[in-house]
Amino acid sequence: MANLTRDDVLDLARLARLELTEEELETYSHELTKILHYVEQLQEVDVSGLEPTSQVTGLTNVFRKDEVVDYGYAPKELLKNVPEVKDDYIKVKRMLG
């Protein structure tokens, strides 16, 4: 079992460029030790014969084919309702400075 000492936590904090109080050192020492114990427990699980998974929701591809749909309107007709048009595009105020 891996137990992190105060010095181990200080080394990790130095690598992460963190300044920790004495109280935080004590807290993180216990919390990180618990996390390492849990990881050790996970490493003992037998996963031989299991297929790797990328998702477990059962969802399949939700994309649809990109097909042109004719709604019965010509683009020029639709642009009549727009306040300002330039070269068959809707003209808007500049978004970036």
PDB file of C-alpha atoms in Angstrom:
ATOM      1  CA  MET A   1       0.000   0.000   0.000  1.00  0.00           C
ATOM      2  CA  ALA A   2       1.253   3.436  -0.933  1.00  0.00           C
ATOM      3  CA  ASN A   3       1.207   6.043   1.806  1.00  0.00           C
ATOM      4  CA  LEU A   4       2.165   9.566   0.914  1.00  0.00           C
ATOM      5  CA  THR A   5       4.297  11.380   3.424  1.00  0.00           C
ATOM      6  CA  ARG A   6       4.340  15.097   4.076  1.00  0.00           C
ATOM      7  CA  ASP A   7       7.523  15.328   1.975  1.00  0.00           C
ATOM      8  CA  ASP A   8       5.858  13.517  -0.935  1.00  0.00           C
ATOM      9  CA  VAL A   9       3.013  16.030  -0.892  1.00  0.00           C
ATOM     10  CA  LEU A  10       5.529  18.889  -0.692  1.00  0.00           C
ATOM     11  CA  ASP A  11       7.322  17.497  -3.753  1.00  0.00           C
ATOM     12  CA  LEU A  12       4.028  17.226  -5.673  1.00  0.00           C
ATOM     13  CA  ALA A  13       3.083  20.762  -4.639  1.00  0.00           C
ATOM     14  CA  ARG A  14       6.475  22.058  -5.785  1.00  0.00           C
ATOM     15  CA  LEU A  15       6.081  20.344  -9.163  1.00  0.00           C
ATOM     16  CA  ALA A  16       2.590  21.826  -9.529  1.00  0.00           C
ATOM     17  CA  ARG A  17       3.908  25.196  -8.314  1.00  0.00           C
ATOM     18  CA  LEU A  18       1.438  25.286  -5.448  1.00  0.00           C
ATOM     19  CA  GLU A  19       1.986  26.890  -2.079  1.00  0.00           C
ATOM     20  CA  LEU A  20       0.254  24.829   0.604  1.00  0.00           C
ATOM     21  CA  THR A  21      -0.390  25.619   4.237  1.00  0.00           C
ATOM     22  CA  GLU A  22       0.399  23.078   6.965  1.00  0.00           C
ATOM     23  CA  GLU A  23      -3.301  22.251   7.208  1.00  0.00           C
ATOM     24  CA  GLU A  24      -3.531  21.676   3.452  1.00  0.00           C
ATOM     25  CA  LEU A  25      -0.428  19.460   3.549  1.00  0.00           C
ATOM     26  CA  GLU A  26      -2.058  17.269   6.167  1.00  0.00           C
ATOM     27  CA  THR A  27      -5.393  17.163   4.330  1.00  0.00           C
ATOM     28  CA  TYR A  28      -3.881  16.379   0.930  1.00  0.00           C
ATOM     29  CA  SER A  29      -1.593  13.756   2.393  1.00  0.00           C
ATOM     30  CA  HIS A  30      -4.627  11.806   3.658  1.00  0.00           C
ATOM     31  CA  GLU A  31      -6.773  12.406   0.560  1.00  0.00           C
ATOM     32  CA  LEU A  32      -4.065  11.467  -1.933  1.00  0.00           C
ATOM     33  CA  THR A  33      -3.225   8.339   0.056  1.00  0.00           C
ATOM     34  CA  LYS A  34      -6.900   7.295  -0.094  1.00  0.00           C
ATOM     35  CA  ILE A  35      -6.913   7.873  -3.859  1.00  0.00           C
ATOM     36  CA  LEU A  36      -3.766   5.772  -4.330  1.00  0.00           C
ATOM     37  CA  HIS A  37      -5.286   2.950  -2.253  1.00  0.00           C
ATOM     38  CA  TYR A  38      -8.382   3.020  -4.443  1.00  0.00           C
ATOM     39  CA  VAL A  39      -6.264   2.885  -7.625  1.00  0.00           C
ATOM     40  CA  GLU A  40      -4.376  -0.101  -6.192  1.00  0.00           C
ATOM     41  CA  GLN A  41      -7.712  -1.781  -5.535  1.00  0.00           C
ATOM     42  CA  LEU A  42      -8.784  -1.146  -9.148  1.00  0.00           C
ATOM     43  CA  GLN A  43      -5.553  -2.627 -10.457  1.00  0.00           C
ATOM     44  CA  GLU A  44      -6.408  -5.934  -8.795  1.00  0.00           C
ATOM     45  CA  VAL A  45      -9.594  -6.367 -10.843  1.00  0.00           C
ATOM     46  CA  ASP A  46      -9.395  -9.117 -13.482  1.00  0.00           C
ATOM     47  CA  VAL A  47     -10.270  -7.556 -16.836  1.00  0.00           C
ATOM     48  CA  SER A  48      -8.922 -10.291 -19.076  1.00  0.00           C
ATOM     49  CA  GLY A  49     -11.341 -11.175 -21.830  1.00  0.00           C
ATOM     50  CA  LEU A  50     -13.163  -7.830 -21.705  1.00  0.00           C
ATOM     51  CA  GLU A  51     -13.460  -5.708 -24.815  1.00  0.00           C
ATOM     52  CA  PRO A  52     -12.419  -2.052 -24.526  1.00  0.00           C
ATOM     53  CA  THR A  53     -15.329   0.383 -24.695  1.00  0.00           C
ATOM     54  CA  SER A  54     -15.455   4.011 -25.701  1.00  0.00           C
ATOM     55  CA  GLN A  55     -18.998   4.634 -24.464  1.00  0.00           C
ATOM     56  CA  VAL A  56     -21.613   2.666 -22.591  1.00  0.00           C
ATOM     57  CA  THR A  57     -24.877   4.457 -23.357  1.00  0.00           C
ATOM     58  CA  GLY A  58     -25.795   2.265 -26.313  1.00  0.00           C
ATOM     59  CA  LEU A  59     -26.207   5.263 -28.588  1.00  0.00           C
ATOM     60  CA  THR A  60     -25.347   4.799 -32.216  1.00  0.00           C
ATOM     61  CA  ASN A  61     -24.387   7.307 -34.857  1.00  0.00           C
ATOM     62  CA  VAL A  62     -26.886  10.165 -34.620  1.00  0.00           C
ATOM     63  CA  PHE A  63     -25.732  11.958 -37.745  1.00  0.00           C
ATOM     64  CA  ARG A  64     -28.013  12.135 -40.732  1.00  0.00           C
ATOM     65  CA  LYS A  65     -27.127  12.293 -44.383  1.00  0.00           C
ATOM     66  CA  ASP A  66     -26.485  15.772 -45.697  1.00  0.00           C
ATOM     67  CA  GLU A  67     -29.242  16.068 -48.256  1.00  0.00           C
ATOM     68  CA  VAL A  68     -30.609  19.120 -50.020  1.00  0.00           C
ATOM     69  CA  VAL A  69     -34.263  19.696 -49.140  1.00  0.00           C
ATOM     70  CA  ASP A  70     -36.439  21.875 -51.327  1.00  0.00           C
ATOM     71  CA  TYR A  71     -38.854  23.838 -49.164  1.00  0.00           C
ATOM     72  CA  GLY A  72     -40.365  25.608 -52.161  1.00  0.00           C
ATOM     73  CA  TYR A  73     -38.669  28.970 -51.613  1.00  0.00           C
ATOM     74  CA  ALA A  74     -35.980  30.546 -53.730  1.00  0.00           C
ATOM     75  CA  PRO A  75     -33.062  32.072 -51.813  1.00  0.00           C
ATOM     76  CA  LYS A  76     -33.746  35.471 -53.403  1.00  0.00           C
ATOM     77  CA  GLU A  77     -37.308  35.381 -52.032  1.00  0.00           C
ATOM     78  CA  LEU A  78     -36.088  34.686 -48.501  1.00  0.00           C
ATOM     79  CA  LEU A  79     -33.496  37.468 -48.668  1.00  0.00           C
ATOM     80  CA  LYS A  80     -36.306  39.980 -49.260  1.00  0.00           C
ATOM     81  CA  ASN A  81     -37.145  39.745 -45.541  1.00  0.00           C
ATOM     82  CA  VAL A  82     -33.607  40.597 -44.401  1.00  0.00           C
ATOM     83  CA  PRO A  83     -32.751  44.212 -43.469  1.00  0.00           C
ATOM     84  CA  GLU A  84     -29.493  44.314 -45.469  1.00  0.00           C
ATOM     85  CA  VAL A  85     -28.050  42.042 -48.176  1.00  0.00           C
ATOM     86  CA  LYS A  86     -24.696  42.074 -49.962  1.00  0.00           C
ATOM     87  CA  ASP A  87     -23.776  39.642 -52.761  1.00  0.00           C
ATOM     88  CA  ASP A  88     -26.647  37.282 -51.876  1.00  0.00           C
ATOM     89  CA  TYR A  89     -25.508  37.087 -48.223  1.00  0.00           C
ATOM     90  CA  ILE A  90     -27.097  38.566 -45.113  1.00  0.00           C
ATOM     91  CA  LYS A  91     -25.043  41.585 -44.096  1.00  0.00           C
ATOM     92  CA  VAL A  92     -24.494  42.009 -40.351  1.00  0.00           C
ATOM     93  CA  LYS A  93     -22.396  44.286 -38.197  1.00  0.00           C
ATOM     94  CA  ARG A  94     -18.774  43.295 -37.750  1.00  0.00           C
ATOM     95  CA  MET A  95     -18.433  40.883 -34.834  1.00  0.00           C
ATOM     96  CA  LEU A  96     -14.680  41.236 -34.233  1.00  0.00           C
ATOM     97  CA  GLY A  97     -12.760  44.455 -33.798  1.00  0.00           C
TER      98      GLY A  97
END
